[in-house]
């Protein structure tokens, strides 16, 4: 399992590689990877969003996303979201050219407008990815719990 320093290193590397990139498509090949979204809804939920920031909360990666392009709102407003990624025991993230060969352990792919892909590879299938609305005041991911919005930390 990646420990906190490794997760921080991954966040820093991803920040350098994909902040400012726009997601044009997404797919999930292992439905249990998604915490709160059906695999068929993933592409629609992420398409047109720009990666604004990447942070870490404990061992979870937080990818801040803009509102979808074409939502009628200026970039970064409307419905910004947070993509949470928990690598668990064997999860790995790669940013590669789209033509890079795949393998059977690939669970989730985010295709970027510049021809690269962010690939989530997880041999043991324990890793989880969630998509949550972002609190406009704090930037934290939110979920509803008994009518009140709370941090979506897992």
PDB file of C-alpha atoms in Angstrom:
ATOM      1  CA  UNK A   1       0.000   0.000   0.000  1.00  0.00           C
ATOM      2  CA  UNK A   2       1.398   3.411  -0.868  1.00  0.00           C
ATOM      3  CA  UNK A   3       2.209   5.292   2.315  1.00  0.00           C
ATOM      4  CA  UNK A   4       1.626   9.000   2.827  1.00  0.00           C
ATOM      5  CA  UNK A   5       4.989  10.154   1.384  1.00  0.00           C
ATOM      6  CA  UNK A   6       4.399   8.122  -1.779  1.00  0.00           C
ATOM      7  CA  UNK A   7       0.896   9.547  -2.197  1.00  0.00           C
ATOM      8  CA  UNK A   8       2.332  13.062  -1.780  1.00  0.00           C
ATOM      9  CA  UNK A   9       4.929  12.299  -4.467  1.00  0.00           C
ATOM     10  CA  UNK A  10       2.183  11.045  -6.797  1.00  0.00           C
ATOM     11  CA  UNK A  11       0.160  14.236  -6.177  1.00  0.00           C
ATOM     12  CA  UNK A  12       3.186  16.417  -6.956  1.00  0.00           C
ATOM     13  CA  UNK A  13       3.996  14.472 -10.127  1.00  0.00           C
ATOM     14  CA  UNK A  14       0.390  14.567 -11.347  1.00  0.00           C
ATOM     15  CA  UNK A  15       0.164  18.279 -10.576  1.00  0.00           C
ATOM     16  CA  UNK A  16       3.137  18.934 -12.838  1.00  0.00           C
ATOM     17  CA  UNK A  17       1.760  16.702 -15.611  1.00  0.00           C
ATOM     18  CA  UNK A  18      -1.982  17.343 -15.866  1.00  0.00           C
ATOM     19  CA  UNK A  19      -3.051  20.604 -14.199  1.00  0.00           C
ATOM     20  CA  UNK A  20      -4.631  22.618 -17.001  1.00  0.00           C
ATOM     21  CA  UNK A  21      -5.481  19.515 -19.073  1.00  0.00           C
ATOM     22  CA  UNK A  22      -9.053  18.982 -20.284  1.00  0.00           C
ATOM     23  CA  UNK A  23     -10.788  15.605 -20.070  1.00  0.00           C
ATOM     24  CA  UNK A  24     -12.444  14.651 -23.364  1.00  0.00           C
ATOM     25  CA  UNK A  25     -13.522  11.115 -22.513  1.00  0.00           C
ATOM     26  CA  UNK A  26     -13.420   8.556 -19.708  1.00  0.00           C
ATOM     27  CA  UNK A  27     -14.092   4.890 -19.215  1.00  0.00           C
ATOM     28  CA  UNK A  28     -14.117   2.434 -16.354  1.00  0.00           C
ATOM     29  CA  UNK A  29     -13.485  -1.239 -17.024  1.00  0.00           C
ATOM     30  CA  UNK A  30     -14.135  -2.420 -13.437  1.00  0.00           C
ATOM     31  CA  UNK A  31     -17.448  -1.032 -12.041  1.00  0.00           C
ATOM     32  CA  UNK A  32     -16.457  -1.588  -8.385  1.00  0.00           C
ATOM     33  CA  UNK A  33     -13.700   1.001  -8.872  1.00  0.00           C
ATOM     34  CA  UNK A  34     -16.341   3.743  -8.844  1.00  0.00           C
ATOM     35  CA  UNK A  35     -17.683   4.785  -5.446  1.00  0.00           C
ATOM     36  CA  UNK A  36     -20.759   6.756  -6.441  1.00  0.00           C
ATOM     37  CA  UNK A  37     -21.130   6.654 -10.204  1.00  0.00           C
ATOM     38  CA  UNK A  38     -22.178   4.059 -12.764  1.00  0.00           C
ATOM     39  CA  UNK A  39     -19.502   3.272 -15.380  1.00  0.00           C
ATOM     40  CA  UNK A  40     -21.899   4.394 -18.131  1.00  0.00           C
ATOM     41  CA  UNK A  41     -22.229   7.833 -16.500  1.00  0.00           C
ATOM     42  CA  UNK A  42     -18.505   8.443 -16.018  1.00  0.00           C
ATOM     43  CA  UNK A  43     -17.740   9.952 -19.430  1.00  0.00           C
ATOM     44  CA  UNK A  44     -20.711  12.350 -19.303  1.00  0.00           C
ATOM     45  CA  UNK A  45     -19.789  13.447 -15.770  1.00  0.00           C
ATOM     46  CA  UNK A  46     -16.144  14.212 -16.667  1.00  0.00           C
ATOM     47  CA  UNK A  47     -16.195  15.265 -20.331  1.00  0.00           C
ATOM     48  CA  UNK A  48     -15.199  18.898 -20.841  1.00  0.00           C
ATOM     49  CA  UNK A  49     -13.833  19.446 -17.335  1.00  0.00           C
ATOM     50  CA  UNK A  50     -10.381  20.936 -16.832  1.00  0.00           C
ATOM     51  CA  UNK A  51      -8.020  19.795 -14.073  1.00  0.00           C
ATOM     52  CA  UNK A  52      -7.554  22.864 -11.879  1.00  0.00           C
ATOM     53  CA  UNK A  53      -5.509  21.484  -8.985  1.00  0.00           C
ATOM     54  CA  UNK A  54      -4.306  18.264  -7.403  1.00  0.00           C
ATOM     55  CA  UNK A  55      -4.005  17.885  -3.659  1.00  0.00           C
ATOM     56  CA  UNK A  56      -3.847  15.125  -1.106  1.00  0.00           C
ATOM     57  CA  UNK A  57      -5.971  14.448   1.964  1.00  0.00           C
ATOM     58  CA  UNK A  58      -4.329  11.684   3.987  1.00  0.00           C
ATOM     59  CA  UNK A  59      -3.749   8.877   1.432  1.00  0.00           C
ATOM     60  CA  UNK A  60      -6.435  10.091  -0.939  1.00  0.00           C
ATOM     61  CA  UNK A  61      -5.735  12.180  -4.041  1.00  0.00           C
ATOM     62  CA  UNK A  62      -8.105  15.090  -4.694  1.00  0.00           C
ATOM     63  CA  UNK A  63      -8.337  16.246  -8.308  1.00  0.00           C
ATOM     64  CA  UNK A  64     -10.168  19.598  -8.492  1.00  0.00           C
ATOM     65  CA  UNK A  65     -12.151  19.895 -11.717  1.00  0.00           C
ATOM     66  CA  UNK A  66     -13.801  22.874 -13.392  1.00  0.00           C
ATOM     67  CA  UNK A  67     -17.411  22.993 -14.457  1.00  0.00           C
ATOM     68  CA  UNK A  68     -17.880  21.138 -17.752  1.00  0.00           C
ATOM     69  CA  UNK A  69     -17.064  23.200 -20.842  1.00  0.00           C
ATOM     70  CA  UNK A  70     -20.213  24.261 -22.639  1.00  0.00           C
ATOM     71  CA  UNK A  71     -22.190  24.326 -19.391  1.00  0.00           C
ATOM     72  CA  UNK A  72     -23.039  27.967 -20.074  1.00  0.00           C
ATOM     73  CA  UNK A  73     -20.918  29.096 -17.135  1.00  0.00           C
ATOM     74  CA  UNK A  74     -17.472  30.695 -17.243  1.00  0.00           C
ATOM     75  CA  UNK A  75     -14.615  28.204 -16.802  1.00  0.00           C
ATOM     76  CA  UNK A  76     -14.240  27.224 -13.170  1.00  0.00           C
ATOM     77  CA  UNK A  77     -17.760  28.189 -12.138  1.00  0.00           C
ATOM     78  CA  UNK A  78     -21.133  26.497 -12.243  1.00  0.00           C
ATOM     79  CA  UNK A  79     -20.650  22.963 -11.000  1.00  0.00           C
ATOM     80  CA  UNK A  80     -17.000  22.391 -10.086  1.00  0.00           C
ATOM     81  CA  UNK A  81     -16.221  18.945  -8.745  1.00  0.00           C
ATOM     82  CA  UNK A  82     -13.572  16.858  -7.028  1.00  0.00           C
ATOM     83  CA  UNK A  83     -12.423  13.494  -8.322  1.00  0.00           C
ATOM     84  CA  UNK A  84     -11.160  11.452  -5.380  1.00  0.00           C
ATOM     85  CA  UNK A  85      -8.689   8.642  -5.967  1.00  0.00           C
ATOM     86  CA  UNK A  86      -7.700   6.164  -3.280  1.00  0.00           C
ATOM     87  CA  UNK A  87      -4.982   3.806  -4.527  1.00  0.00           C
ATOM     88  CA  UNK A  88      -5.455   1.277  -1.691  1.00  0.00           C
ATOM     89  CA  UNK A  89      -2.948  -1.618  -1.904  1.00  0.00           C
ATOM     90  CA  UNK A  90      -1.871  -1.875  -5.531  1.00  0.00           C
ATOM     91  CA  UNK A  91      -3.318   1.157  -7.329  1.00  0.00           C
ATOM     92  CA  UNK A  92      -1.042   3.051  -9.706  1.00  0.00           C
ATOM     93  CA  UNK A  93      -1.537   6.160 -11.847  1.00  0.00           C
ATOM     94  CA  UNK A  94       0.194   6.728 -15.158  1.00  0.00           C
ATOM     95  CA  UNK A  95       0.067   9.606 -17.637  1.00  0.00           C
ATOM     96  CA  UNK A  96       0.888   8.124 -21.035  1.00  0.00           C
ATOM     97  CA  UNK A  97       0.309   8.713 -24.745  1.00  0.00           C
ATOM     98  CA  UNK A  98      -3.054   7.249 -25.790  1.00  0.00           C
ATOM     99  CA  UNK A  99      -1.295   4.797 -28.137  1.00  0.00           C
ATOM    100  CA  UNK A 100       0.494   3.104 -25.208  1.00  0.00           C
ATOM    101  CA  UNK A 101      -0.558  -0.564 -25.030  1.00  0.00           C
ATOM    102  CA  UNK A 102      -3.064  -1.453 -22.326  1.00  0.00           C
ATOM    103  CA  UNK A 103      -2.989  -4.382 -19.920  1.00  0.00           C
ATOM    104  CA  UNK A 104      -5.571  -6.456 -18.095  1.00  0.00           C
ATOM    105  CA  UNK A 105      -5.146  -4.559 -14.800  1.00  0.00           C
ATOM    106  CA  UNK A 106      -6.289  -1.213 -16.192  1.00  0.00           C
ATOM    107  CA  UNK A 107      -9.431  -0.125 -14.324  1.00  0.00           C
ATOM    108  CA  UNK A 108     -10.092   3.488 -15.336  1.00  0.00           C
ATOM    109  CA  UNK A 109      -8.896   5.779 -18.146  1.00  0.00           C
ATOM    110  CA  UNK A 110      -9.252   9.553 -18.514  1.00  0.00           C
ATOM    111  CA  UNK A 111      -8.507  10.670 -22.076  1.00  0.00           C
ATOM    112  CA  UNK A 112      -7.093  14.197 -22.285  1.00  0.00           C
ATOM    113  CA  UNK A 113      -7.515  16.710 -25.119  1.00  0.00           C
ATOM    114  CA  UNK A 114      -3.769  16.702 -25.839  1.00  0.00           C
ATOM    115  CA  UNK A 115      -3.697  12.983 -26.753  1.00  0.00           C
ATOM    116  CA  UNK A 116      -2.514  11.642 -23.412  1.00  0.00           C
ATOM    117  CA  UNK A 117      -4.360   9.418 -20.970  1.00  0.00           C
ATOM    118  CA  UNK A 118      -4.412   9.210 -17.198  1.00  0.00           C
ATOM    119  CA  UNK A 119      -4.598   5.493 -16.420  1.00  0.00           C
ATOM    120  CA  UNK A 120      -5.559   3.943 -13.099  1.00  0.00           C
ATOM    121  CA  UNK A 121      -4.085   0.457 -12.875  1.00  0.00           C
ATOM    122  CA  UNK A 122      -4.985  -1.759  -9.921  1.00  0.00           C
ATOM    123  CA  UNK A 123      -3.951  -5.422  -9.784  1.00  0.00           C
ATOM    124  CA  UNK A 124      -5.898  -6.309  -6.605  1.00  0.00           C
ATOM    125  CA  UNK A 125      -9.000  -4.206  -7.497  1.00  0.00           C
ATOM    126  CA  UNK A 126      -9.202  -2.472  -4.096  1.00  0.00           C
ATOM    127  CA  UNK A 127      -8.685   1.115  -5.319  1.00  0.00           C
ATOM    128  CA  UNK A 128     -11.652   3.491  -5.465  1.00  0.00           C
ATOM    129  CA  UNK A 129     -12.530   6.629  -7.423  1.00  0.00           C
ATOM    130  CA  UNK A 130     -15.378   9.006  -6.572  1.00  0.00           C
ATOM    131  CA  UNK A 131     -16.791  12.204  -8.061  1.00  0.00           C
ATOM    132  CA  UNK A 132     -18.282  14.790  -5.709  1.00  0.00           C
ATOM    133  CA  UNK A 133     -19.491  18.373  -5.869  1.00  0.00           C
ATOM    134  CA  UNK A 134     -16.979  20.876  -4.521  1.00  0.00           C
ATOM    135  CA  UNK A 135     -17.842  23.250  -1.683  1.00  0.00           C
ATOM    136  CA  UNK A 136     -17.511  26.743  -3.209  1.00  0.00           C
ATOM    137  CA  UNK A 137     -16.206  28.180   0.088  1.00  0.00           C
ATOM    138  CA  UNK A 138     -13.593  25.594   1.042  1.00  0.00           C
ATOM    139  CA  UNK A 139     -12.941  23.650  -2.163  1.00  0.00           C
ATOM    140  CA  UNK A 140     -13.551  20.392  -0.246  1.00  0.00           C
ATOM    141  CA  UNK A 141     -15.526  17.500  -1.765  1.00  0.00           C
ATOM    142  CA  UNK A 142     -19.044  17.197  -0.400  1.00  0.00           C
ATOM    143  CA  UNK A 143     -21.610  14.471   0.043  1.00  0.00           C
ATOM    144  CA  UNK A 144     -25.051  14.717   1.559  1.00  0.00           C
ATOM    145  CA  UNK A 145     -25.484  13.091   4.968  1.00  0.00           C
ATOM    146  CA  UNK A 146     -28.844  13.515   6.643  1.00  0.00           C
ATOM    147  CA  UNK A 147     -29.518  16.711   4.691  1.00  0.00           C
ATOM    148  CA  UNK A 148     -26.192  18.280   5.660  1.00  0.00           C
ATOM    149  CA  UNK A 149     -23.136  18.525   3.424  1.00  0.00           C
ATOM    150  CA  UNK A 150     -20.037  16.875   4.885  1.00  0.00           C
ATOM    151  CA  UNK A 151     -16.473  16.165   3.683  1.00  0.00           C
ATOM    152  CA  UNK A 152     -16.358  13.130   1.426  1.00  0.00           C
ATOM    153  CA  UNK A 153     -13.202  11.686   2.959  1.00  0.00           C
ATOM    154  CA  UNK A 154     -13.143   7.891   2.939  1.00  0.00           C
TER     155      UNK A 154
END
